[in-house]
Amino acid sequence: MKKIYTCFCTDVIHEGHLNVINEASKYGEVIVGVLSDQAVIKYLRFFTIDEKERVKMIENLPNVSKVVLQNNIFYDEIFDELKPDFVIHGDNWQKGHLKVIRDNVCSLCAKYGSKLIELSYTNNENISRIDAKMKEKLAMPEFRRARLKKLLKLCPIVKTIEAHSGLTGLIAEKTVVSSPPP
């Protein structure tokens, strides 16, 4: 049976994720990677539930054969271990800061003889509402303090920025650096 790989870094499953899994199941055995806590942080996101809870959440989905923990935003270790026949992902990584991850997957597909399947990214009112609620939750002071504590445990060096007003705080929060890691 063909191995189909997809990776999620989400705390909430919505119809976009289910669409990816359902499409993947048409090609063979669906293996879903869950980014580890450390990898999620490097991915410029932060989690509201830990990796064990995210793994359990994915394991309970229909059409998922296996769940693995992906310890890096790049797929090298996964390809070495699983040698997937297909990688399936939304097309939202074709531009911007996610493109470097897509480029990594494309080079690995060429090396291993795998095929990349890109689906139209599911973006609708419900998903936008879920994203807004997650951002709102993560902006609350008690979550910010907890995030900093977790971050200090997970990363030996933490980059921070100080802001002295609401406006500079918003600018700092929305800033994204789009370059591959060294």
N, C-alpha and C. Protein backbone atom coordinates (compact mmCIF):
# COMPACT_ATOMS: atom_id res chain seq x y z
N MET A 1 0.84 -1.18 0.00
CA MET A 1 0.00 0.00 0.00
C MET A 1 0.89 1.25 0.00
N LYS A 2 0.49 2.25 -0.75
CA LYS A 2 1.24 3.51 -0.84
C LYS A 2 1.16 4.27 0.48
N LYS A 3 2.26 4.96 0.81
CA LYS A 3 2.31 5.80 2.01
C LYS A 3 2.09 7.25 1.62
N ILE A 4 1.12 7.86 2.27
CA ILE A 4 0.80 9.26 2.04
C ILE A 4 1.12 10.02 3.32
N TYR A 5 1.89 11.10 3.20
CA TYR A 5 2.30 11.86 4.38
C TYR A 5 1.78 13.28 4.31
N THR A 6 1.28 13.74 5.43
CA THR A 6 0.92 15.14 5.59
C THR A 6 1.29 15.55 7.01
N CYS A 7 1.50 16.83 7.22
CA CYS A 7 1.92 17.31 8.53
C CYS A 7 1.04 18.48 8.96
N PHE A 8 0.66 18.46 10.23
CA PHE A 8 -0.17 19.52 10.79
C PHE A 8 0.54 20.18 11.97
N CYS A 9 0.29 21.46 12.13
CA CYS A 9 0.78 22.18 13.32
C CYS A 9 -0.38 22.97 13.89
N THR A 10 -1.45 22.27 14.20
CA THR A 10 -2.67 22.93 14.63
C THR A 10 -3.13 22.44 15.98
N ASP A 11 -3.88 23.27 16.66
CA ASP A 11 -4.51 22.91 17.93
C ASP A 11 -5.99 22.59 17.74
N VAL A 12 -6.51 22.94 16.57
CA VAL A 12 -7.93 22.77 16.27
C VAL A 12 -8.07 22.15 14.88
N ILE A 13 -8.82 21.08 14.79
CA ILE A 13 -9.07 20.46 13.49
C ILE A 13 -10.31 21.10 12.89
N HIS A 14 -10.17 21.55 11.64
CA HIS A 14 -11.32 22.12 10.93
C HIS A 14 -11.47 21.44 9.59
N GLU A 15 -12.44 21.88 8.80
CA GLU A 15 -12.75 21.20 7.54
C GLU A 15 -11.60 21.18 6.55
N GLY A 16 -10.69 22.13 6.64
CA GLY A 16 -9.52 22.12 5.77
C GLY A 16 -8.62 20.93 6.05
N HIS A 17 -8.38 20.65 7.33
CA HIS A 17 -7.57 19.50 7.71
C HIS A 17 -8.26 18.20 7.30
N LEU A 18 -9.56 18.13 7.55
CA LEU A 18 -10.31 16.93 7.18
C LEU A 18 -10.30 16.71 5.68
N ASN A 19 -10.34 17.79 4.91
CA ASN A 19 -10.26 17.69 3.46
C ASN A 19 -8.92 17.09 3.03
N VAL A 20 -7.84 17.54 3.64
CA VAL A 20 -6.51 17.01 3.31
C VAL A 20 -6.46 15.52 3.62
N ILE A 21 -6.95 15.12 4.78
CA ILE A 21 -6.93 13.70 5.17
C ILE A 21 -7.80 12.86 4.23
N ASN A 22 -8.99 13.35 3.92
CA ASN A 22 -9.88 12.61 3.03
C ASN A 22 -9.27 12.45 1.64
N GLU A 23 -8.66 13.51 1.12
CA GLU A 23 -8.00 13.42 -0.19
C GLU A 23 -6.83 12.45 -0.13
N ALA A 24 -6.06 12.53 0.93
CA ALA A 24 -4.89 11.66 1.08
C ALA A 24 -5.31 10.20 1.12
N SER A 25 -6.44 9.90 1.77
CA SER A 25 -6.89 8.51 1.91
C SER A 25 -7.24 7.88 0.56
N LYS A 26 -7.47 8.69 -0.44
CA LYS A 26 -7.77 8.16 -1.79
C LYS A 26 -6.53 7.54 -2.44
N TYR A 27 -5.35 7.89 -1.92
CA TYR A 27 -4.10 7.42 -2.52
C TYR A 27 -3.46 6.26 -1.76
N GLY A 28 -3.86 6.05 -0.50
CA GLY A 28 -3.27 4.96 0.28
C GLY A 28 -3.34 5.21 1.77
N GLU A 29 -2.36 4.66 2.48
CA GLU A 29 -2.28 4.75 3.93
C GLU A 29 -1.88 6.17 4.34
N VAL A 30 -2.68 6.80 5.18
CA VAL A 30 -2.44 8.19 5.58
C VAL A 30 -1.64 8.23 6.88
N ILE A 31 -0.45 8.82 6.78
CA ILE A 31 0.41 9.03 7.94
C ILE A 31 0.45 10.54 8.17
N VAL A 32 0.08 10.95 9.37
CA VAL A 32 0.04 12.37 9.69
C VAL A 32 1.16 12.69 10.66
N GLY A 33 1.94 13.70 10.30
CA GLY A 33 2.96 14.20 11.20
C GLY A 33 2.39 15.32 12.04
N VAL A 34 2.74 15.32 13.30
CA VAL A 34 2.37 16.41 14.21
C VAL A 34 3.68 17.08 14.60
N LEU A 35 3.78 18.37 14.34
CA LEU A 35 5.01 19.07 14.71
C LEU A 35 5.17 19.08 16.22
N SER A 36 6.38 18.77 16.67
CA SER A 36 6.68 18.80 18.11
C SER A 36 6.57 20.24 18.62
N ASP A 37 6.51 20.36 19.93
CA ASP A 37 6.43 21.69 20.53
C ASP A 37 7.58 22.58 20.06
N GLN A 38 8.81 22.03 20.06
CA GLN A 38 9.96 22.82 19.64
C GLN A 38 9.86 23.22 18.17
N ALA A 39 9.40 22.31 17.33
CA ALA A 39 9.28 22.62 15.91
C ALA A 39 8.20 23.67 15.66
N VAL A 40 7.10 23.59 16.41
CA VAL A 40 6.02 24.57 16.24
C VAL A 40 6.52 25.97 16.55
N ILE A 41 7.30 26.09 17.60
CA ILE A 41 7.84 27.40 17.99
C ILE A 41 8.72 27.96 16.87
N LYS A 42 9.53 27.11 16.26
CA LYS A 42 10.40 27.55 15.17
C LYS A 42 9.60 27.89 13.91
N TYR A 43 8.39 27.38 13.85
CA TYR A 43 7.49 27.58 12.72
C TYR A 43 6.76 28.92 12.84
N LEU A 44 7.12 29.69 13.83
CA LEU A 44 6.55 31.02 14.08
C LEU A 44 5.11 30.96 14.58
N ARG A 45 4.78 29.88 15.26
CA ARG A 45 3.46 29.74 15.86
C ARG A 45 3.66 29.36 17.31
N PHE A 46 2.60 29.33 18.04
CA PHE A 46 2.67 28.81 19.40
C PHE A 46 1.45 27.95 19.62
N PHE A 47 1.59 26.93 20.39
CA PHE A 47 0.52 25.98 20.62
C PHE A 47 -0.26 26.35 21.87
N THR A 48 -1.52 25.93 21.90
CA THR A 48 -2.33 26.11 23.11
C THR A 48 -2.50 24.77 23.83
N ILE A 49 -2.23 23.67 23.11
CA ILE A 49 -2.21 22.35 23.74
C ILE A 49 -0.87 21.70 23.37
N ASP A 50 -0.37 20.83 24.23
CA ASP A 50 0.96 20.28 23.99
C ASP A 50 0.93 19.18 22.93
N GLU A 51 2.12 18.74 22.54
CA GLU A 51 2.26 17.78 21.43
C GLU A 51 1.54 16.46 21.71
N LYS A 52 1.53 16.01 22.96
CA LYS A 52 0.83 14.75 23.27
C LYS A 52 -0.67 14.88 23.00
N GLU A 53 -1.24 16.00 23.37
CA GLU A 53 -2.67 16.24 23.12
C GLU A 53 -2.94 16.38 21.62
N ARG A 54 -2.02 17.04 20.90
CA ARG A 54 -2.20 17.19 19.45
C ARG A 54 -2.11 15.84 18.75
N VAL A 55 -1.19 14.98 19.19
CA VAL A 55 -1.07 13.63 18.62
C VAL A 55 -2.37 12.85 18.85
N LYS A 56 -2.85 12.88 20.08
CA LYS A 56 -4.09 12.16 20.42
C LYS A 56 -5.27 12.67 19.59
N MET A 57 -5.34 13.98 19.40
CA MET A 57 -6.42 14.58 18.62
C MET A 57 -6.41 14.04 17.18
N ILE A 58 -5.22 13.94 16.58
CA ILE A 58 -5.09 13.46 15.21
C ILE A 58 -5.35 11.96 15.13
N GLU A 59 -4.88 11.21 16.12
CA GLU A 59 -5.09 9.75 16.13
C GLU A 59 -6.57 9.38 16.08
N ASN A 60 -7.41 10.23 16.64
CA ASN A 60 -8.84 9.95 16.71
C ASN A 60 -9.60 10.30 15.44
N LEU A 61 -8.92 10.82 14.43
CA LEU A 61 -9.60 11.20 13.19
C LEU A 61 -9.77 9.99 12.27
N PRO A 62 -10.89 9.96 11.54
CA PRO A 62 -11.08 8.87 10.58
C PRO A 62 -10.07 8.99 9.43
N ASN A 63 -9.73 7.86 8.83
CA ASN A 63 -8.81 7.76 7.69
C ASN A 63 -7.35 7.98 8.03
N VAL A 64 -7.01 8.15 9.31
CA VAL A 64 -5.61 8.31 9.71
C VAL A 64 -5.09 6.95 10.17
N SER A 65 -4.07 6.44 9.47
CA SER A 65 -3.50 5.13 9.80
C SER A 65 -2.47 5.21 10.91
N LYS A 66 -1.70 6.29 10.90
CA LYS A 66 -0.58 6.40 11.84
C LYS A 66 -0.29 7.88 12.08
N VAL A 67 0.15 8.20 13.28
CA VAL A 67 0.56 9.56 13.63
C VAL A 67 2.01 9.50 14.12
N VAL A 68 2.84 10.39 13.59
CA VAL A 68 4.24 10.46 14.01
C VAL A 68 4.54 11.88 14.47
N LEU A 69 5.51 11.99 15.34
CA LEU A 69 5.94 13.31 15.80
C LEU A 69 7.05 13.79 14.87
N GLN A 70 6.86 14.95 14.28
CA GLN A 70 7.87 15.54 13.40
C GLN A 70 8.62 16.58 14.20
N ASN A 71 9.93 16.36 14.37
CA ASN A 71 10.73 17.20 15.25
C ASN A 71 11.38 18.39 14.58
N ASN A 72 11.12 18.57 13.30
CA ASN A 72 11.72 19.68 12.56
C ASN A 72 10.72 20.17 11.53
N ILE A 73 10.73 21.47 11.27
CA ILE A 73 9.80 21.98 10.26
C ILE A 73 10.16 21.50 8.86
N PHE A 74 11.42 21.07 8.70
CA PHE A 74 11.84 20.50 7.42
C PHE A 74 11.63 18.99 7.49
N TYR A 75 11.43 18.37 6.34
CA TYR A 75 10.95 17.00 6.28
C TYR A 75 12.06 15.94 6.11
N ASP A 76 13.33 16.29 6.21
CA ASP A 76 14.42 15.36 5.93
C ASP A 76 14.33 14.07 6.75
N GLU A 77 14.17 14.18 8.06
CA GLU A 77 14.10 13.00 8.92
C GLU A 77 12.91 12.12 8.58
N ILE A 78 11.78 12.76 8.29
CA ILE A 78 10.56 12.03 7.94
C ILE A 78 10.76 11.23 6.66
N PHE A 79 11.36 11.85 5.64
CA PHE A 79 11.61 11.14 4.39
C PHE A 79 12.57 9.98 4.61
N ASP A 80 13.63 10.21 5.40
CA ASP A 80 14.59 9.14 5.69
C ASP A 80 13.91 7.96 6.37
N GLU A 81 13.01 8.26 7.29
CA GLU A 81 12.34 7.21 8.07
C GLU A 81 11.20 6.55 7.31
N LEU A 82 10.30 7.34 6.72
CA LEU A 82 9.07 6.80 6.14
C LEU A 82 9.14 6.53 4.63
N LYS A 83 9.96 7.29 3.93
CA LYS A 83 10.02 7.21 2.47
C LYS A 83 8.62 7.22 1.86
N PRO A 84 7.88 8.31 2.07
CA PRO A 84 6.49 8.36 1.58
C PRO A 84 6.43 8.38 0.05
N ASP A 85 5.36 7.80 -0.48
CA ASP A 85 5.13 7.83 -1.93
C ASP A 85 4.57 9.18 -2.36
N PHE A 86 3.75 9.77 -1.47
CA PHE A 86 3.13 11.06 -1.74
C PHE A 86 3.22 11.94 -0.49
N VAL A 87 3.35 13.23 -0.72
CA VAL A 87 3.19 14.23 0.35
C VAL A 87 2.03 15.10 -0.11
N ILE A 88 1.09 15.31 0.78
CA ILE A 88 -0.08 16.13 0.44
C ILE A 88 -0.12 17.33 1.37
N HIS A 89 -0.40 18.49 0.79
CA HIS A 89 -0.38 19.74 1.57
C HIS A 89 -1.28 20.75 0.86
N GLY A 90 -1.75 21.73 1.60
CA GLY A 90 -2.48 22.84 1.00
C GLY A 90 -1.53 23.70 0.18
N ASP A 91 -2.07 24.46 -0.76
CA ASP A 91 -1.22 25.29 -1.63
C ASP A 91 -0.82 26.61 -0.99
N ASN A 92 -1.08 26.77 0.30
CA ASN A 92 -0.76 28.02 1.00
C ASN A 92 0.73 28.20 1.26
N TRP A 93 1.54 27.25 0.90
CA TRP A 93 2.98 27.36 1.15
C TRP A 93 3.77 27.65 -0.12
N GLN A 94 3.10 28.04 -1.17
CA GLN A 94 3.78 28.33 -2.44
C GLN A 94 4.48 29.69 -2.44
N LYS A 95 4.09 30.56 -1.53
CA LYS A 95 4.70 31.90 -1.43
C LYS A 95 4.92 32.23 0.04
N GLY A 96 5.67 33.29 0.27
CA GLY A 96 5.86 33.79 1.63
C GLY A 96 6.83 32.96 2.44
N HIS A 97 6.72 33.08 3.76
CA HIS A 97 7.69 32.45 4.66
C HIS A 97 7.61 30.93 4.67
N LEU A 98 6.53 30.34 4.17
CA LEU A 98 6.40 28.88 4.14
C LEU A 98 7.06 28.26 2.91
N LYS A 99 7.41 29.07 1.92
CA LYS A 99 7.96 28.56 0.66
C LYS A 99 9.25 27.77 0.89
N VAL A 100 10.06 28.16 1.84
CA VAL A 100 11.32 27.46 2.11
C VAL A 100 11.05 26.01 2.55
N ILE A 101 9.95 25.79 3.27
CA ILE A 101 9.57 24.43 3.68
C ILE A 101 9.12 23.64 2.45
N ARG A 102 8.33 24.27 1.59
CA ARG A 102 7.88 23.61 0.36
C ARG A 102 9.08 23.25 -0.51
N ASP A 103 10.03 24.16 -0.64
CA ASP A 103 11.23 23.88 -1.44
C ASP A 103 11.97 22.66 -0.90
N ASN A 104 12.04 22.54 0.42
CA ASN A 104 12.66 21.38 1.06
C ASN A 104 11.92 20.10 0.66
N VAL A 105 10.60 20.13 0.71
CA VAL A 105 9.81 18.96 0.36
C VAL A 105 9.98 18.62 -1.12
N CYS A 106 10.00 19.62 -1.98
CA CYS A 106 10.18 19.37 -3.42
C CYS A 106 11.52 18.69 -3.70
N SER A 107 12.58 19.15 -3.04
CA SER A 107 13.89 18.53 -3.27
C SER A 107 13.92 17.10 -2.73
N LEU A 108 13.25 16.85 -1.61
CA LEU A 108 13.19 15.50 -1.06
C LEU A 108 12.34 14.58 -1.94
N CYS A 109 11.26 15.11 -2.49
CA CYS A 109 10.43 14.32 -3.42
C CYS A 109 11.26 13.89 -4.63
N ALA A 110 12.06 14.80 -5.15
CA ALA A 110 12.91 14.48 -6.30
C ALA A 110 13.94 13.41 -5.92
N LYS A 111 14.51 13.53 -4.74
CA LYS A 111 15.53 12.59 -4.28
C LYS A 111 14.96 11.19 -4.06
N TYR A 112 13.75 11.10 -3.48
CA TYR A 112 13.16 9.81 -3.12
C TYR A 112 12.16 9.28 -4.14
N GLY A 113 11.88 10.04 -5.19
CA GLY A 113 10.91 9.60 -6.19
C GLY A 113 9.47 9.70 -5.70
N SER A 114 9.23 10.61 -4.77
CA SER A 114 7.88 10.83 -4.24
C SER A 114 7.18 11.90 -5.06
N LYS A 115 5.89 12.04 -4.85
CA LYS A 115 5.13 13.05 -5.57
C LYS A 115 4.44 13.98 -4.57
N LEU A 116 4.48 15.28 -4.86
CA LEU A 116 3.81 16.28 -4.04
C LEU A 116 2.44 16.57 -4.62
N ILE A 117 1.42 16.48 -3.79
CA ILE A 117 0.05 16.82 -4.18
C ILE A 117 -0.34 18.06 -3.39
N GLU A 118 -0.71 19.11 -4.09
CA GLU A 118 -1.12 20.35 -3.42
C GLU A 118 -2.61 20.60 -3.68
N LEU A 119 -3.33 20.77 -2.59
CA LEU A 119 -4.76 21.04 -2.67
C LEU A 119 -5.00 22.54 -2.49
N SER A 120 -6.10 23.01 -3.05
CA SER A 120 -6.48 24.40 -2.81
C SER A 120 -6.69 24.58 -1.31
N TYR A 121 -6.07 25.60 -0.77
CA TYR A 121 -6.17 25.86 0.66
C TYR A 121 -7.61 26.21 1.01
N THR A 122 -8.13 25.55 2.04
CA THR A 122 -9.50 25.81 2.47
C THR A 122 -9.50 27.07 3.33
N ASN A 123 -10.15 28.09 2.84
CA ASN A 123 -10.23 29.34 3.60
C ASN A 123 -11.66 29.83 3.51
N ASN A 124 -12.34 29.82 4.64
CA ASN A 124 -13.72 30.28 4.66
C ASN A 124 -13.98 31.02 5.98
N GLU A 125 -15.20 31.45 6.15
CA GLU A 125 -15.56 32.24 7.32
C GLU A 125 -15.35 31.48 8.63
N ASN A 126 -15.68 30.20 8.62
CA ASN A 126 -15.54 29.38 9.82
C ASN A 126 -14.06 29.26 10.22
N ILE A 127 -13.20 29.01 9.26
CA ILE A 127 -11.77 28.88 9.55
C ILE A 127 -11.20 30.21 10.02
N SER A 128 -11.61 31.29 9.38
CA SER A 128 -11.15 32.63 9.81
C SER A 128 -11.58 32.91 11.25
N ARG A 129 -12.79 32.48 11.60
CA ARG A 129 -13.31 32.69 12.95
C ARG A 129 -12.48 31.87 13.96
N ILE A 130 -12.15 30.64 13.60
CA ILE A 130 -11.34 29.78 14.48
C ILE A 130 -9.96 30.41 14.69
N ASP A 131 -9.33 30.87 13.60
CA ASP A 131 -8.02 31.51 13.69
C ASP A 131 -8.07 32.75 14.58
N ALA A 132 -9.11 33.55 14.42
CA ALA A 132 -9.25 34.77 15.22
C ALA A 132 -9.40 34.43 16.71
N LYS A 133 -10.16 33.39 17.02
CA LYS A 133 -10.34 32.98 18.42
C LYS A 133 -9.02 32.49 19.02
N MET A 134 -8.24 31.75 18.22
CA MET A 134 -6.95 31.26 18.71
C MET A 134 -6.00 32.43 18.99
N LYS A 135 -5.95 33.39 18.07
CA LYS A 135 -5.09 34.56 18.28
C LYS A 135 -5.53 35.35 19.49
N GLU A 136 -6.83 35.48 19.67
CA GLU A 136 -7.37 36.21 20.82
C GLU A 136 -6.99 35.50 22.12
N LYS A 137 -7.10 34.18 22.11
CA LYS A 137 -6.75 33.40 23.30
C LYS A 137 -5.27 33.55 23.63
N LEU A 138 -4.42 33.45 22.61
CA LEU A 138 -2.97 33.55 22.83
C LEU A 138 -2.53 34.94 23.26
N ALA A 139 -3.36 35.97 23.00
CA ALA A 139 -3.01 37.35 23.36
C ALA A 139 -3.31 37.67 24.82
N MET A 140 -4.06 36.81 25.49
CA MET A 140 -4.42 37.07 26.88
C MET A 140 -3.18 36.98 27.77
N PRO A 141 -3.05 37.90 28.74
CA PRO A 141 -1.84 37.96 29.57
C PRO A 141 -1.44 36.63 30.22
N GLU A 142 -2.42 35.88 30.73
CA GLU A 142 -2.07 34.61 31.39
C GLU A 142 -1.48 33.60 30.40
N PHE A 143 -1.93 33.64 29.14
CA PHE A 143 -1.37 32.76 28.12
C PHE A 143 0.01 33.25 27.68
N ARG A 144 0.19 34.56 27.63
CA ARG A 144 1.50 35.11 27.26
C ARG A 144 2.56 34.69 28.28
N ARG A 145 2.24 34.78 29.57
CA ARG A 145 3.19 34.38 30.61
C ARG A 145 3.49 32.88 30.52
N ALA A 146 2.44 32.09 30.34
CA ALA A 146 2.64 30.64 30.22
C ALA A 146 3.46 30.30 28.99
N ARG A 147 3.22 31.00 27.89
CA ARG A 147 4.00 30.77 26.66
C ARG A 147 5.46 31.08 26.87
N LEU A 148 5.76 32.18 27.56
CA LEU A 148 7.15 32.54 27.82
C LEU A 148 7.83 31.47 28.68
N LYS A 149 7.14 30.96 29.70
CA LYS A 149 7.71 29.90 30.53
C LYS A 149 8.00 28.65 29.70
N LYS A 150 7.05 28.25 28.86
CA LYS A 150 7.25 27.07 28.00
C LYS A 150 8.39 27.30 27.02
N LEU A 151 8.43 28.49 26.47
CA LEU A 151 9.47 28.84 25.50
C LEU A 151 10.85 28.75 26.13
N LEU A 152 10.99 29.25 27.34
CA LEU A 152 12.28 29.20 28.04
C LEU A 152 12.70 27.77 28.35
N LYS A 153 11.73 26.86 28.56
CA LYS A 153 12.05 25.46 28.79
C LYS A 153 12.47 24.75 27.50
N LEU A 154 11.85 25.13 26.38
CA LEU A 154 12.07 24.44 25.12
C LEU A 154 13.28 24.94 24.33
N CYS A 155 13.62 26.20 24.50
CA CYS A 155 14.68 26.79 23.68
C CYS A 155 15.79 27.36 24.57
N PRO A 156 17.04 27.03 24.26
CA PRO A 156 18.14 27.56 25.07
C PRO A 156 18.33 29.06 24.90
N ILE A 157 18.01 29.56 23.72
CA ILE A 157 18.13 31.00 23.46
C ILE A 157 16.78 31.49 22.95
N VAL A 158 16.29 32.55 23.55
CA VAL A 158 14.99 33.11 23.17
C VAL A 158 15.20 34.53 22.70
N LYS A 159 14.71 34.83 21.51
CA LYS A 159 14.76 36.20 21.00
C LYS A 159 13.48 36.90 21.41
N THR A 160 13.62 38.07 21.99
CA THR A 160 12.45 38.84 22.39
C THR A 160 12.60 40.27 21.88
N ILE A 161 11.51 40.98 21.94
CA ILE A 161 11.54 42.39 21.57
C ILE A 161 10.70 43.13 22.59
N GLU A 162 11.19 44.28 22.97
CA GLU A 162 10.49 45.08 23.96
C GLU A 162 9.67 46.14 23.24
N ALA A 163 8.47 46.37 23.74
CA ALA A 163 7.61 47.39 23.16
C ALA A 163 7.10 48.28 24.29
N HIS A 164 7.02 49.58 24.00
CA HIS A 164 6.63 50.54 25.04
C HIS A 164 5.25 51.13 24.82
N SER A 165 4.57 50.70 23.79
CA SER A 165 3.21 51.18 23.57
C SER A 165 2.43 50.10 22.85
N GLY A 166 1.14 50.25 22.82
CA GLY A 166 0.28 49.30 22.13
C GLY A 166 0.60 49.20 20.65
N LEU A 167 0.90 50.35 20.03
CA LEU A 167 1.21 50.36 18.60
C LEU A 167 2.50 49.61 18.29
N THR A 168 3.56 49.87 19.04
CA THR A 168 4.81 49.16 18.78
C THR A 168 4.67 47.68 19.16
N GLY A 169 3.84 47.38 20.14
CA GLY A 169 3.56 45.98 20.48
C GLY A 169 2.90 45.25 19.33
N LEU A 170 1.94 45.90 18.68
CA LEU A 170 1.27 45.30 17.52
C LEU A 170 2.24 45.10 16.36
N ILE A 171 3.10 46.07 16.14
CA ILE A 171 4.09 45.96 15.06
C ILE A 171 5.02 44.77 15.35
N ALA A 172 5.50 44.68 16.58
CA ALA A 172 6.39 43.58 16.95
C ALA A 172 5.69 42.23 16.81
N GLU A 173 4.44 42.16 17.21
CA GLU A 173 3.69 40.90 17.16
C GLU A 173 3.44 40.44 15.72
N LYS A 174 3.27 41.36 14.81
CA LYS A 174 2.94 41.01 13.42
C LYS A 174 4.17 40.83 12.54
N THR A 175 5.36 41.12 13.07
CA THR A 175 6.58 41.04 12.27
C THR A 175 6.96 39.58 12.02
N VAL A 176 7.25 39.27 10.76
CA VAL A 176 7.68 37.92 10.37
C VAL A 176 8.95 38.06 9.53
N VAL A 177 9.96 37.27 9.87
CA VAL A 177 11.19 37.26 9.10
C VAL A 177 11.13 36.06 8.17
N SER A 178 11.25 36.31 6.89
CA SER A 178 11.12 35.26 5.89
C SER A 178 12.47 34.86 5.33
N SER A 179 13.17 34.01 6.07
CA SER A 179 14.45 33.50 5.58
C SER A 179 14.67 32.13 6.18
N PRO A 180 15.36 31.26 5.48
CA PRO A 180 15.60 29.91 6.02
C PRO A 180 16.57 29.98 7.19
N PRO A 181 16.42 29.03 8.12
CA PRO A 181 17.36 29.02 9.25
C PRO A 181 18.76 28.67 8.80
N PRO A 182 19.78 29.09 9.56
CA PRO A 182 21.17 28.80 9.18
C PRO A 182 21.48 27.32 9.26
